[in-house]
mmCIF file of C-alpha atoms in Angstrom:
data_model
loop_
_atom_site.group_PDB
_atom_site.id
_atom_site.type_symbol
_atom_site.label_atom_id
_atom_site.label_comp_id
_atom_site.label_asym_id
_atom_site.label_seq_id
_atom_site.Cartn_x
_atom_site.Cartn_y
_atom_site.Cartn_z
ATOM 1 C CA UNK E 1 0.000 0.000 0.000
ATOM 2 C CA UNK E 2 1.640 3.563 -1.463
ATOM 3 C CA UNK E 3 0.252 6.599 0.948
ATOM 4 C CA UNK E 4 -0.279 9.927 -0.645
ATOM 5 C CA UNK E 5 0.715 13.353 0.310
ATOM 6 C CA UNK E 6 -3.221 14.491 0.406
ATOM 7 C CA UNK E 7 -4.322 10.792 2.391
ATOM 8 C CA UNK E 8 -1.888 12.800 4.672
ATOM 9 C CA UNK E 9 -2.963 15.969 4.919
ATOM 10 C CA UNK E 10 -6.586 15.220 4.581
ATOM 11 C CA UNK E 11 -6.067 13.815 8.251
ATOM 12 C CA UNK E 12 -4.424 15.836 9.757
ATOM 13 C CA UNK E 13 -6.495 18.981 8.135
ATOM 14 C CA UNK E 14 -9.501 17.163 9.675
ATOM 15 C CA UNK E 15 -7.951 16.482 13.247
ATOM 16 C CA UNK E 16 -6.090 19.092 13.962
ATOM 17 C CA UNK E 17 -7.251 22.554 11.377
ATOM 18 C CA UNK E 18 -3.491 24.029 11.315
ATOM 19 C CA UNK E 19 -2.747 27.511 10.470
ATOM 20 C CA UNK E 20 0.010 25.945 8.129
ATOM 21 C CA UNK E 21 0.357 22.462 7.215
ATOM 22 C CA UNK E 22 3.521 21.155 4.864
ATOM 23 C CA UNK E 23 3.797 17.448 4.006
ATOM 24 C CA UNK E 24 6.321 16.687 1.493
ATOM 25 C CA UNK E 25 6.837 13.433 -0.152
ATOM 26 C CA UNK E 26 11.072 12.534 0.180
ATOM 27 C CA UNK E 27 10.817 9.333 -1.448
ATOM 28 C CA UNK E 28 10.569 10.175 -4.572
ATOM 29 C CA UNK E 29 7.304 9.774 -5.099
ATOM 30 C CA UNK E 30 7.169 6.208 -3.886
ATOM 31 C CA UNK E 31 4.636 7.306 -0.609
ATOM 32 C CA UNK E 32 7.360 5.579 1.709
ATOM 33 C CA UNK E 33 9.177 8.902 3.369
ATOM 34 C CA UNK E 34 7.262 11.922 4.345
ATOM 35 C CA UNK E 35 8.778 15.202 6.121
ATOM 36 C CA UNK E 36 5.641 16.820 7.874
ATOM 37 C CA UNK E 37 5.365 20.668 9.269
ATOM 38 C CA UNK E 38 1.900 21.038 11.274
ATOM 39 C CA UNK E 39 1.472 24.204 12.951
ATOM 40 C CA UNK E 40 -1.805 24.429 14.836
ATOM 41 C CA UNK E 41 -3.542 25.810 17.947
ATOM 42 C CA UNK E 42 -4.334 22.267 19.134
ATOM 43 C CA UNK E 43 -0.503 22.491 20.200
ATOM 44 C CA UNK E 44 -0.677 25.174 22.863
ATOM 45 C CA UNK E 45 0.755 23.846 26.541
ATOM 46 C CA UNK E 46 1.443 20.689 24.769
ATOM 47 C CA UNK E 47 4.361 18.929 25.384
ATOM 48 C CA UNK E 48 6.443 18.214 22.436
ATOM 49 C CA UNK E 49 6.073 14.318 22.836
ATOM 50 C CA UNK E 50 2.484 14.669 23.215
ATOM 51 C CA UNK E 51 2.305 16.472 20.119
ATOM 52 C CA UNK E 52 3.888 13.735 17.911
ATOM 53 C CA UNK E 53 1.702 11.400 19.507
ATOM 54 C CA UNK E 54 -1.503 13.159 18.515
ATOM 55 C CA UNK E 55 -0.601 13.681 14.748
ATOM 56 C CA UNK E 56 0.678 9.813 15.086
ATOM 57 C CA UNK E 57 -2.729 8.879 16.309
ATOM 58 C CA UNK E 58 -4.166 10.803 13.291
ATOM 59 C CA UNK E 59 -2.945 9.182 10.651
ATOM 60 C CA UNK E 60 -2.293 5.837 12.289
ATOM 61 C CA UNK E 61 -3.340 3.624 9.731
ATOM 62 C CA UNK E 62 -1.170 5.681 6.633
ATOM 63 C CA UNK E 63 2.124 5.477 9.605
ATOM 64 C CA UNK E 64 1.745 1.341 8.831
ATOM 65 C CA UNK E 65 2.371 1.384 5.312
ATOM 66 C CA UNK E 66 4.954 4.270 5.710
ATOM 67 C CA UNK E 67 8.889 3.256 6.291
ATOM 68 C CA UNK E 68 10.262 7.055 7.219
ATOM 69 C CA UNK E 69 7.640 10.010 9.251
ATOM 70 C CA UNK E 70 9.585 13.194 10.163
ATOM 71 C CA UNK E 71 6.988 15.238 12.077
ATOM 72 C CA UNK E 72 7.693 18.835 12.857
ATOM 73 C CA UNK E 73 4.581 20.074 15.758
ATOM 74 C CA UNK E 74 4.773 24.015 16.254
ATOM 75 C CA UNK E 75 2.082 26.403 17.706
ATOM 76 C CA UNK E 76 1.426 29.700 15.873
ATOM 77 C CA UNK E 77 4.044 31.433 17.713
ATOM 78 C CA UNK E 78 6.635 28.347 17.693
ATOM 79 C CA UNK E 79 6.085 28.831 13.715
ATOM 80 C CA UNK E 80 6.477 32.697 13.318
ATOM 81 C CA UNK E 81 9.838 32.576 14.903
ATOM 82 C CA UNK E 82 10.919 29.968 12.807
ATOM 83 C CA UNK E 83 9.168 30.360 9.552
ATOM 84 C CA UNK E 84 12.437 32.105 7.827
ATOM 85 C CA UNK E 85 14.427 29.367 8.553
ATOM 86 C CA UNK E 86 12.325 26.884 7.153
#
C-alpha cells in the first residue's frame, strides 16, 4: 500500500485545522518517506512528545504502510519565529 501526500494531509487537516500544514513526499514519489510541518492551535501547553503522539494517532493507519515520518509540531508562535528558517 503507497500513501499519498493528500491521504496525509486530509487527516491531519480534519484532526487538527493548522494555520500551516507542509507534508512533502522525500521518497521520490514512492509514498514511503514523508517530512511533515503542522502548525496548529491544538498544540498550545502541549508537550512536544504529546504532540507527535496526537498527529501519530491521526494518521495511524497511513504510519503502517509508511517506512520514514519526520513530524515537525509548532504552535502559531513556535512557527512565526521559525518560519524564515524553514
Amino acid at each position: 500500500m503507497s500513501v499519498g501526500t493528500d491521504e496525509l494531509k486530509a487527516k491531519i487537516q480534519a484532526a487538527f485545522s493548522p494555520v500551516f500544514l507542509d507534508v512533502q513526499d522525500v521518497s521520490g514519489g514512492c509514498g514511503q518517506s514523508f517530512d511533515v510541518i503542522v502548525v496548529s492551535e491544538a498544540f498550545e501547553g502541549v508537550a512536544l512528545l504529546d504532540r507527535h503522539r496526537m498527529v501519530n494517532d491521526a494518521v495511524a493507519d497511513e504510519i503502517k504502510a509508511i517506512h520514514a515520518f519526520s513530524l515537525k509540531t509548532w504552535t502559531p508562535a513556535q512557527y512565526e519565529k521559525k518560519k524564515d528558517k524553514l
